[in-house]
Short mmCIF file of C-alpha atoms and ligand atoms in Angstrom, two decimals:
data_model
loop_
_atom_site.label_atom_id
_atom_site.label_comp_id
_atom_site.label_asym_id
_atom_site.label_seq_id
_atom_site.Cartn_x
_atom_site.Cartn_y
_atom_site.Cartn_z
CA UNK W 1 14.05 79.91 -154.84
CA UNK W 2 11.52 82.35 -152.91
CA UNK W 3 12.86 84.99 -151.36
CA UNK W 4 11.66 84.16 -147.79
CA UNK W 5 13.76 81.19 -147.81
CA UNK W 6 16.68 82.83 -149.01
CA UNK W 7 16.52 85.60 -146.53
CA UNK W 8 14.93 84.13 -143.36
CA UNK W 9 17.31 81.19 -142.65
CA UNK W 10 16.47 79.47 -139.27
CA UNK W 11 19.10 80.89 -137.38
CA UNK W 12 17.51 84.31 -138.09
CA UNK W 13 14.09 83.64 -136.52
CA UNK W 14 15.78 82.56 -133.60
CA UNK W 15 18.17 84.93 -132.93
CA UNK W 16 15.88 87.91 -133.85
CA UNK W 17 16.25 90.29 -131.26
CA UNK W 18 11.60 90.80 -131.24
CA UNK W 19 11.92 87.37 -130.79
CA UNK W 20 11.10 87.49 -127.17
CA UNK W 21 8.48 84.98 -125.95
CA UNK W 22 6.50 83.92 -129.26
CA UNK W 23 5.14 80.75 -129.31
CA UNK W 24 5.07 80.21 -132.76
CA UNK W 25 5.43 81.84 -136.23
CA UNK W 26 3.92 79.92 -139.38
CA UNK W 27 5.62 81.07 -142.33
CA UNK W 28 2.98 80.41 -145.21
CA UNK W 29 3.82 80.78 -149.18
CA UNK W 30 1.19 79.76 -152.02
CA UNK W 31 2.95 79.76 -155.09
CA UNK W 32 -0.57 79.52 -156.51
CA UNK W 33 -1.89 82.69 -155.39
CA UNK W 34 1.23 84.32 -154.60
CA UNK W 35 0.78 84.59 -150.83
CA UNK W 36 3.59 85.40 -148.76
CA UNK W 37 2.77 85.65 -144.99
CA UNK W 38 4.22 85.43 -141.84
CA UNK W 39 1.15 84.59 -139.01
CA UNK W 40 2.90 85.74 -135.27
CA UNK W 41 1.59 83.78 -132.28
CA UNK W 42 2.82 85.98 -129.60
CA UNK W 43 1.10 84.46 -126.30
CA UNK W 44 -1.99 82.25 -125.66
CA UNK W 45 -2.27 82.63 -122.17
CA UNK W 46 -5.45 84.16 -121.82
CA UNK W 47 -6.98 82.70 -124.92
CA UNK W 48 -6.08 82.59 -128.65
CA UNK W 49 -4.09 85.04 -129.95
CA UNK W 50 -6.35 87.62 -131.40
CA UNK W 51 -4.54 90.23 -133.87
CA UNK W 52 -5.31 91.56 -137.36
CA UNK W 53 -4.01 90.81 -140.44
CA UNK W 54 -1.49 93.10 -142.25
CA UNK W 55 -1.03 93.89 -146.04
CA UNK W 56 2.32 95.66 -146.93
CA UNK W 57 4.54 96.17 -149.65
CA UNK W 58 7.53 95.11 -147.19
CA UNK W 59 10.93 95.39 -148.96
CA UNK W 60 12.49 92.44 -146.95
CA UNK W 61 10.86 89.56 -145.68
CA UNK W 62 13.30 90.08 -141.91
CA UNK W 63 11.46 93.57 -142.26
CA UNK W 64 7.44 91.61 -142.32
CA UNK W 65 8.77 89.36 -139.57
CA UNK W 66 10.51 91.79 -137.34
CA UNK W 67 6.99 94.02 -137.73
CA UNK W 68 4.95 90.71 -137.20
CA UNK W 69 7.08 90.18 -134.21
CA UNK W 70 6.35 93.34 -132.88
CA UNK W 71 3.19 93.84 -133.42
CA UNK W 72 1.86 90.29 -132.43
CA UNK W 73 3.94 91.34 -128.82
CA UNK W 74 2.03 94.75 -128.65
CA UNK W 75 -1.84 92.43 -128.98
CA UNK W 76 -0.74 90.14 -126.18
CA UNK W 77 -0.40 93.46 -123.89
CA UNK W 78 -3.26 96.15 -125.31
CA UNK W 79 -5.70 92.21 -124.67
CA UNK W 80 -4.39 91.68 -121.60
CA UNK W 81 -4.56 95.28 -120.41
CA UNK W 82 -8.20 95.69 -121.93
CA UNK W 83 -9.08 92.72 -119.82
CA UNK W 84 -9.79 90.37 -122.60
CA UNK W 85 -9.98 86.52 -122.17
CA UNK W 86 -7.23 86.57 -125.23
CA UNK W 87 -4.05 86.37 -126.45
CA UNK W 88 -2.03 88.27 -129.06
CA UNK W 89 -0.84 87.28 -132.61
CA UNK W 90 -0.45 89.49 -135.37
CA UNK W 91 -0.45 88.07 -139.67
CA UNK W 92 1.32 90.01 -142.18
CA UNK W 93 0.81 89.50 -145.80
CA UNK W 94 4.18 91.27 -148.04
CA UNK W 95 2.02 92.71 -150.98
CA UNK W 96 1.22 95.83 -152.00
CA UNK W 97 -2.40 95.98 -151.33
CA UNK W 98 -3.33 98.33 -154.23
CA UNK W 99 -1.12 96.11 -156.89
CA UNK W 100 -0.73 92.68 -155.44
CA UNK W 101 -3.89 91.59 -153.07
CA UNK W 102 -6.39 89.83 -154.76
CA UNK W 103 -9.20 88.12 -153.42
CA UNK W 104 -7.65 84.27 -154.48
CA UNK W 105 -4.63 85.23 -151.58
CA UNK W 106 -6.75 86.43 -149.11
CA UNK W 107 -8.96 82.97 -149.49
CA UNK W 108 -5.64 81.39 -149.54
CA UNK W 109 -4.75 83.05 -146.21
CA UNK W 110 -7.95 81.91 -144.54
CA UNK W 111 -7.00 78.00 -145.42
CA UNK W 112 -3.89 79.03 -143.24
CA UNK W 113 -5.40 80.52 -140.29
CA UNK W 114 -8.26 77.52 -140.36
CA UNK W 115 -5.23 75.46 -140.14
CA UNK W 116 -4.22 76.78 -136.37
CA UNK W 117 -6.73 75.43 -135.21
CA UNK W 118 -8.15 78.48 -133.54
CA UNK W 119 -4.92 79.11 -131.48
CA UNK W 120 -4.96 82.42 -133.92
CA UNK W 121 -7.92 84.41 -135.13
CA UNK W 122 -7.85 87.05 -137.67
CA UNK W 123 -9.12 90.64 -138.29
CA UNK W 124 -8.75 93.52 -140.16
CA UNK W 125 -5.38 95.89 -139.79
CA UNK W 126 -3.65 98.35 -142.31
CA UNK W 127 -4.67 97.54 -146.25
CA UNK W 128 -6.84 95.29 -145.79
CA UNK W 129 -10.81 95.88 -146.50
CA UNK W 130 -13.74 94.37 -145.52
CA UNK W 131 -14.45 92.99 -148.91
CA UNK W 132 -10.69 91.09 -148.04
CA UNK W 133 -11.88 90.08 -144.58
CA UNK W 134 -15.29 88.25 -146.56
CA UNK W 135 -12.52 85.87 -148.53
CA UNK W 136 -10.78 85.16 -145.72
CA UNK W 137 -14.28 83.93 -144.05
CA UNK W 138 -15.36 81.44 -146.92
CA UNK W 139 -12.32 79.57 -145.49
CA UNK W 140 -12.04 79.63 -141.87
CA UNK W 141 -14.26 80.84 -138.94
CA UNK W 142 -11.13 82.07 -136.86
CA UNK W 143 -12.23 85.98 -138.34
CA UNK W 144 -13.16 88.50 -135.80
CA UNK W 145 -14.72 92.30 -137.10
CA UNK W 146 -16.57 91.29 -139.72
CA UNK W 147 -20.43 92.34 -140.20
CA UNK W 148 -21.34 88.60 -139.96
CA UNK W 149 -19.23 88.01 -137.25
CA UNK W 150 -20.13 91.28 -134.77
CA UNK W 151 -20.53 95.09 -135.42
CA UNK W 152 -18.42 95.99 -138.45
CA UNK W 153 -16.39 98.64 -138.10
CA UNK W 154 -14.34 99.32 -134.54
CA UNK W 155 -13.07 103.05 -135.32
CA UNK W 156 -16.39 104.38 -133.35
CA UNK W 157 -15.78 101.86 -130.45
CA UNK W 158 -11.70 102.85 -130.40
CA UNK W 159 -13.04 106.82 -130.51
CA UNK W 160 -15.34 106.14 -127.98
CA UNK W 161 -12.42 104.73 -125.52
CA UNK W 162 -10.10 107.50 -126.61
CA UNK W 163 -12.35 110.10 -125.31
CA UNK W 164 -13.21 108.48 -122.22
CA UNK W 165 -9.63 108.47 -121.76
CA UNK W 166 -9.08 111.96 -122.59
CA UNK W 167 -11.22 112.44 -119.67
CA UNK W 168 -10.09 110.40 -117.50
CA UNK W 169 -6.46 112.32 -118.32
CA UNK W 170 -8.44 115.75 -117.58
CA UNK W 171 -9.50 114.69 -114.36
CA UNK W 172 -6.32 114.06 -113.50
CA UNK W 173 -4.63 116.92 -114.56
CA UNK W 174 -6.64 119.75 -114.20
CA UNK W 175 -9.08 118.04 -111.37
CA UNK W 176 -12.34 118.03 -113.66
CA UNK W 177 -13.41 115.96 -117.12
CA UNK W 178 -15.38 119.28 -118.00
CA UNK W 179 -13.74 120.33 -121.61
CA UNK W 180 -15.97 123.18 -122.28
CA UNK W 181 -13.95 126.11 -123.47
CA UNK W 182 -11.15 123.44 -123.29
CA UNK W 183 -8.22 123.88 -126.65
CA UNK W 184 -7.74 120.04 -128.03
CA UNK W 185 -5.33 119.89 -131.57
CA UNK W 186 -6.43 116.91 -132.88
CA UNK W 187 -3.77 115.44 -135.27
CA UNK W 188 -5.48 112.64 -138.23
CA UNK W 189 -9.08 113.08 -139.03
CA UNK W 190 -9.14 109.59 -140.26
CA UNK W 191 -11.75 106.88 -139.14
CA UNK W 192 -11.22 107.58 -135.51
CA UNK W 193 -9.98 111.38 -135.41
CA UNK W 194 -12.80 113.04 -136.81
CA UNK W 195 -15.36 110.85 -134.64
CA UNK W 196 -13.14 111.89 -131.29
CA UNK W 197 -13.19 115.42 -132.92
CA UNK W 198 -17.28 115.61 -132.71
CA UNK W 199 -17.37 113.76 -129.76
CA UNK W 200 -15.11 116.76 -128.31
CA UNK W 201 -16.86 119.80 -129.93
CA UNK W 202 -20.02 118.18 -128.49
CA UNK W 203 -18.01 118.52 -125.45
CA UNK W 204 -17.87 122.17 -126.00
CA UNK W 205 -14.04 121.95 -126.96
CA UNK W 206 -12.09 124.69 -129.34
CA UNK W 207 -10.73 122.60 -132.47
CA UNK W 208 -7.74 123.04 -133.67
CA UNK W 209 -7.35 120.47 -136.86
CA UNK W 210 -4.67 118.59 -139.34
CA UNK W 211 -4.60 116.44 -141.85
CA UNK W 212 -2.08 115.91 -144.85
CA UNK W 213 -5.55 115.20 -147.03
CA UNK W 214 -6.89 118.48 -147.36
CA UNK W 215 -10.34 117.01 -147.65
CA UNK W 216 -10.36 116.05 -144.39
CA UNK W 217 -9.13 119.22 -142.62
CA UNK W 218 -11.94 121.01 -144.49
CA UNK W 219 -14.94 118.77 -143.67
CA UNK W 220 -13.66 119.05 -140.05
CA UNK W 221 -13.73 122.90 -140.22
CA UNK W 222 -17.32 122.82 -141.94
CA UNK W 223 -18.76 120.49 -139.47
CA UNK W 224 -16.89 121.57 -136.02
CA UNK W 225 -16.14 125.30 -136.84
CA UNK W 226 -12.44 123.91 -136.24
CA UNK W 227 -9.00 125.99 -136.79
CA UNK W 228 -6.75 124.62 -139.13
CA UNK W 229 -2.92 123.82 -139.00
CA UNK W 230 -0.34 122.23 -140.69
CA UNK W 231 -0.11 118.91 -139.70
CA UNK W 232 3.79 119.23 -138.72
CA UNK W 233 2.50 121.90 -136.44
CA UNK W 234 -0.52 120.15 -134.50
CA UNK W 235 1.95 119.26 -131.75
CA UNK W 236 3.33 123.08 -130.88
CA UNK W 237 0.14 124.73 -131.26
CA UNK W 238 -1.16 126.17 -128.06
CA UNK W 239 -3.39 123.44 -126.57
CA UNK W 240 -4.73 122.29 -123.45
CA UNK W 241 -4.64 118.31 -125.20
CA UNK W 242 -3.26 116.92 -127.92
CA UNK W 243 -4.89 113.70 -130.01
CA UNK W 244 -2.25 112.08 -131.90
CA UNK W 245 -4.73 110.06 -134.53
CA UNK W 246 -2.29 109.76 -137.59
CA UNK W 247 0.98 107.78 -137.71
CA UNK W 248 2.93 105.74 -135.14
CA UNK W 249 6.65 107.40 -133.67
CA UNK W 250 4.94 111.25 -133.48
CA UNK W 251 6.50 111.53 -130.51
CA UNK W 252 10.23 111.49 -130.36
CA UNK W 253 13.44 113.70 -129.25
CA UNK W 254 12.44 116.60 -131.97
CA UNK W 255 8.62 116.95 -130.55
CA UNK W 256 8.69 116.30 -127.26
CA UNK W 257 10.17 119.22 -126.64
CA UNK W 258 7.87 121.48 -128.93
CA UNK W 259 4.86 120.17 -127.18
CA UNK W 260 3.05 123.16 -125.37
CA UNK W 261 -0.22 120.68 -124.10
CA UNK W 262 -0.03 119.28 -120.67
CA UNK W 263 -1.77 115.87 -121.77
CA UNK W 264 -0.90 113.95 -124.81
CA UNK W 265 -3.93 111.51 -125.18
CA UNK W 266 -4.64 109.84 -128.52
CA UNK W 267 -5.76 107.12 -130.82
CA UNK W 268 -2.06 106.58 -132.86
CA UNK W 269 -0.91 103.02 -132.44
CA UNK W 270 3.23 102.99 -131.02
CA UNK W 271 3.40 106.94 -130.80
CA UNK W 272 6.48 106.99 -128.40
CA UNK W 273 9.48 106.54 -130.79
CA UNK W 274 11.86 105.08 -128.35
CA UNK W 275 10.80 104.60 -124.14
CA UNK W 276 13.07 107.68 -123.66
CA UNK W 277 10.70 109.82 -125.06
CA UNK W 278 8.17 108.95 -122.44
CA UNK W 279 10.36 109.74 -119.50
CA UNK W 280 11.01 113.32 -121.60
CA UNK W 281 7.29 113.94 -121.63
CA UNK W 282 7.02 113.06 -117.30
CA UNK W 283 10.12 115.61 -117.17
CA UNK W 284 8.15 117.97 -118.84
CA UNK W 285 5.26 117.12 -116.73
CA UNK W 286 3.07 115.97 -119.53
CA UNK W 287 0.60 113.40 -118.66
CA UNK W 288 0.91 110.89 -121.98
CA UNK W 289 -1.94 108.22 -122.13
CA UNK W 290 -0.40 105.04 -122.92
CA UNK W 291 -1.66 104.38 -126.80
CA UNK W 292 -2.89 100.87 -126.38
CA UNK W 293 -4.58 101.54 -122.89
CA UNK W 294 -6.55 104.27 -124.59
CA UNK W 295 -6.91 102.58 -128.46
CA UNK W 296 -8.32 99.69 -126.85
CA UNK W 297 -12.55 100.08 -127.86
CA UNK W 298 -11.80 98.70 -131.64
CA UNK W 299 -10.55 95.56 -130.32
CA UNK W 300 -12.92 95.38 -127.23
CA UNK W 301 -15.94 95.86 -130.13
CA UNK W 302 -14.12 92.83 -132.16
CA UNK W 303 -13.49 90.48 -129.16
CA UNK W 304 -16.72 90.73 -127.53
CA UNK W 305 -19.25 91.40 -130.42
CA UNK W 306 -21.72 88.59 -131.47
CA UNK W 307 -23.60 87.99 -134.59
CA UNK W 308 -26.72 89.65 -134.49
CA UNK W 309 -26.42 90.75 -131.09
CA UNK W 310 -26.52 94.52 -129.39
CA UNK W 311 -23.28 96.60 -128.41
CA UNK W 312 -23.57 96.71 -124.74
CA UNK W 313 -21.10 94.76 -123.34
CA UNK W 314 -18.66 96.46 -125.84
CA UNK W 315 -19.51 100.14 -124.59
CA UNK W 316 -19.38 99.24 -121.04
CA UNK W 317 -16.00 97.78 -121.55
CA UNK W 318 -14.94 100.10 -123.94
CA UNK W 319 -16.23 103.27 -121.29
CA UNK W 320 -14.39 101.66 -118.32
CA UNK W 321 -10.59 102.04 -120.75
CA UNK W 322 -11.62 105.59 -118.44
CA UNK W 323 -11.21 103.93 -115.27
CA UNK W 324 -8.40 101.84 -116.26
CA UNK W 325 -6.19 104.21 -117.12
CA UNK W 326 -7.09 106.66 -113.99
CA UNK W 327 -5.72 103.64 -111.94
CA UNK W 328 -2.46 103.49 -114.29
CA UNK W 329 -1.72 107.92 -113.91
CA UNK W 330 -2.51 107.33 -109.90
CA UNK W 331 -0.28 104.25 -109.29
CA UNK W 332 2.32 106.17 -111.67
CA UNK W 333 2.54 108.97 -110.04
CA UNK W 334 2.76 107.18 -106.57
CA UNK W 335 5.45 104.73 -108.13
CA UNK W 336 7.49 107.81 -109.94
CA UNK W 337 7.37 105.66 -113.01
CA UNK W 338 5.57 106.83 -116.50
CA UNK W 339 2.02 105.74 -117.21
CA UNK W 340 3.23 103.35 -120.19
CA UNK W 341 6.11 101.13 -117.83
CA UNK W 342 2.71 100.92 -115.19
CA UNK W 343 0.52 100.07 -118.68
CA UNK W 344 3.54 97.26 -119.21
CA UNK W 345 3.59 95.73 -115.47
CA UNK W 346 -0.09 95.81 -115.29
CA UNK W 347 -0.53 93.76 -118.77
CA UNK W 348 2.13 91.36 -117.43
CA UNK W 349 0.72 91.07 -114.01
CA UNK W 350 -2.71 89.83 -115.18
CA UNK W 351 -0.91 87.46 -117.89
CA UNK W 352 1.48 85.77 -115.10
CA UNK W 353 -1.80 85.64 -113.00
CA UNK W 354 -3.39 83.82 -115.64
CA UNK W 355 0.00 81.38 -116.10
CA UNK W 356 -0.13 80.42 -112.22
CA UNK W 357 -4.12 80.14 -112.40
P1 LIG U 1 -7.29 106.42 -141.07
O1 LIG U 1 -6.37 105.90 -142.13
O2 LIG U 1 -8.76 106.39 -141.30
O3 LIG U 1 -6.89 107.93 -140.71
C1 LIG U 1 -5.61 108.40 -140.57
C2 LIG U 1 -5.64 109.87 -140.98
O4 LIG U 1 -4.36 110.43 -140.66
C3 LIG U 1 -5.87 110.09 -142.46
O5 LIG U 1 -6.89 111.04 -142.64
C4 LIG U 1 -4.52 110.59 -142.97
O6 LIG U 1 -4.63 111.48 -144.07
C5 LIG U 1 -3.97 111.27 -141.74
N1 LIG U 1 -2.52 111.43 -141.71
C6 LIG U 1 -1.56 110.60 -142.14
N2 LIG U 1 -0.34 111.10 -141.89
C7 LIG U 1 -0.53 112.29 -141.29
C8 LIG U 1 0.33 113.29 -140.78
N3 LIG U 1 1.65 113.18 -140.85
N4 LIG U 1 -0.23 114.36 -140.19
C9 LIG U 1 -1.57 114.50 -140.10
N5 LIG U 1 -2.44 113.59 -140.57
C10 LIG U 1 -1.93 112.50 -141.15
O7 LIG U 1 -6.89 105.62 -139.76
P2 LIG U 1 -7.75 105.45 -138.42
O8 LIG U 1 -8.47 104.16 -138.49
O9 LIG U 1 -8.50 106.69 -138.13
O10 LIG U 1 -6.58 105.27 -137.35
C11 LIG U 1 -5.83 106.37 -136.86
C12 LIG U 1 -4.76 105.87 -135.90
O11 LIG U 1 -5.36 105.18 -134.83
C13 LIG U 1 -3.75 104.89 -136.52
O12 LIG U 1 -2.50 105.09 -135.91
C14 LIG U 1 -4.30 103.54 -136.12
O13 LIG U 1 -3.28 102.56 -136.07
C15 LIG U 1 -4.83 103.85 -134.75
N6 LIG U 1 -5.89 102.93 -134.30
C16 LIG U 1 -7.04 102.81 -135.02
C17 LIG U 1 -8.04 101.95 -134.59
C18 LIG U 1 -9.34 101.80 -135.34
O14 LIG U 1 -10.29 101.26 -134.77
N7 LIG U 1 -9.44 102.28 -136.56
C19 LIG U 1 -7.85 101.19 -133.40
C20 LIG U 1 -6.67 101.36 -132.67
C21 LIG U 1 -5.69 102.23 -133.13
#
């Protein structure tokens, strides 16, 4: 018997304490191609749920849902906050995408999303490629991010976002966007930290860098005459900003403490490990830009990108994620709440708008 239906037993996906308002989860397995998938319909509200596709050696299948769950949850708020006519779903696939993914389960995969009908449509997220995303499109037409379907690649759409709102987090701070002679520690030169790195020593920022790949610290150093650190330190060093761009959870009871920057203001998907570590950062009185306010250009550029067509209505919505979250510090600060609970009610305000409507 497969695992999934072993493990997962009804009572399980009901009782799952993500399972929170999801309107449906499609539990797929191809014996065939040896898919495994759980596709997360979160809320479809606005529109259909919109939400990449996941590939990860998961070693349950409760731990796939309970991050499909999640993550399909977090899509329905960063669209609705972003202002997108969409909804939020999330698909993970349990492989290992070096050993396991092959081009026969991603096709397999698109026969399932073409089977929703449209109420969920696909993208790119962690392990998958864009060779991956290609199979997935010879089956169903419910792909977003693709070249065929828009502009490719979102990481210079979600940098371009991040540093408006590193500016807009200036402003409010220290009363002027003007980051000349500014100190920013960017954490992850990735995709989307080294293009928010030059963006900022354009800017006229100081660097200082990290990476765990080496390779990346030094081309960083070459290119913006940035000062290196150990990526365990980027968060202490003495900083005006920090730019979490690595891994989720960098900010918990250990770091927020440590943290010498008075804005925290980055591209990391889920960096506050638990909601109390946001209320520790407002003790501190560090401003902390909500992650999917500010990491919302990638999916902006994959929601509103057409075939063939130019980027402007991408960067204009992508440069007002500025404006947005100047509204969330200033009704924040007037409510005596944290930026991320105003985020929250702000996402859920425009979704029971849309309910009513
Ligand atoms: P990436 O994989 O290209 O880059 C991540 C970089 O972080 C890599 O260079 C990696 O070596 C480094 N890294 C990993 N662990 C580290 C650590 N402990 N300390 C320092 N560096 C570390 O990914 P990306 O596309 O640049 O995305 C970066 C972050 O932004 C992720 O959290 C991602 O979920 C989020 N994000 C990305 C996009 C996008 O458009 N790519 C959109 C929204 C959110």
């Amino acid at each position: 018997m497969n695992a999934l239906h072993t493990t997962v037993h009804h009572s399980a996906v009901f009782d799952h304490p993500e399972m929170g308002e999801h309107e449906n989860i499609v539990f797929v397995q191809d014996r065939e191609t040896g898919l495994n998938a759980i596709i997360a319909v979160h809320d479809t509200t606005l529109g259909p749920a919109l939400g990449g596709c996941r590939v990860w050696p998961y070693k349950k299948p409760s731990e796939a849902l309970t991050d499909a769950l999640r993550l399909s949850r977090g899509m329905t708020y960063k669209n609705s906050l972003a202002g997108l006519d969409l909804g939020g779903g999330k698909a993970v696939i349990i492989a290992d995408p070096r050993k396991d993914k092959t081009a026969d389960m991603m096709q397999s995969f698109g026969r399932h999303v073409e089977r929703l009908s449209g109420t969920y449509i696909t993208a790119e997220d962690v392990g998958v490629s864009p060779e991956d995303m290609e199979a997935v499109a010879r089956h169903t037409g419910h792909v977003r991010g693709t070249k065929a379907t828009g502009l490719g690649d979102p990481s210079p759409y979600t940098a371009l976002g991040v540093f408006e709102g590193i500016k807009a987090s200036a402003r409010h701070v220290f009363g002027g966007d003007d980051l000349e002679g500014r100190t920013v520690s960017v954490q992850g030169l990735g995709h989307v930290g080294h293009d928010i790195a030059r963006r900022l020593h354009e800017a006229g920022a100081k660097l200082i860098v990290s990476d765990i790949h080496a390779p990346a610290v030094l081309r960083a150093i070459d290119a913006f005459g940035a000062t290196a650190v150990d990526p365990a330190e980027a968060h202490m060093v003495e900083a005006d900003i920090f730019v979490p761009c690595a891994l989720g959870a960098g900010l918990n009871a250990r770091t927020v403490p440590q943290i010498r920057a008075k804005i925290v203001a980055g591209a990391a998907n889920n960096q506050l490990q638990t909601p109390a570590d946001g209320i520790a950062l407002k003790k501190r009185g560090i401003l902390y830009a909500p992650d999917y306010a500010i990491n919302a250009g990638g999916v902006i550029s994959i929601a509103l990108a057409t075939p063939g067509g130019n980027d402007a209505l991408v960067r204009e919505k992508t440069l007002a994620i500025g404006d947005t979250l100047s509204v969330i510090f200033e009704r924040a600060a007037k409510e005596e709440t944290t930026p991320e609970r105003v985020a929250d009610a702000m996402a859920e305000e425009r979704l029971a708008n849309g309910r009513q409507g």
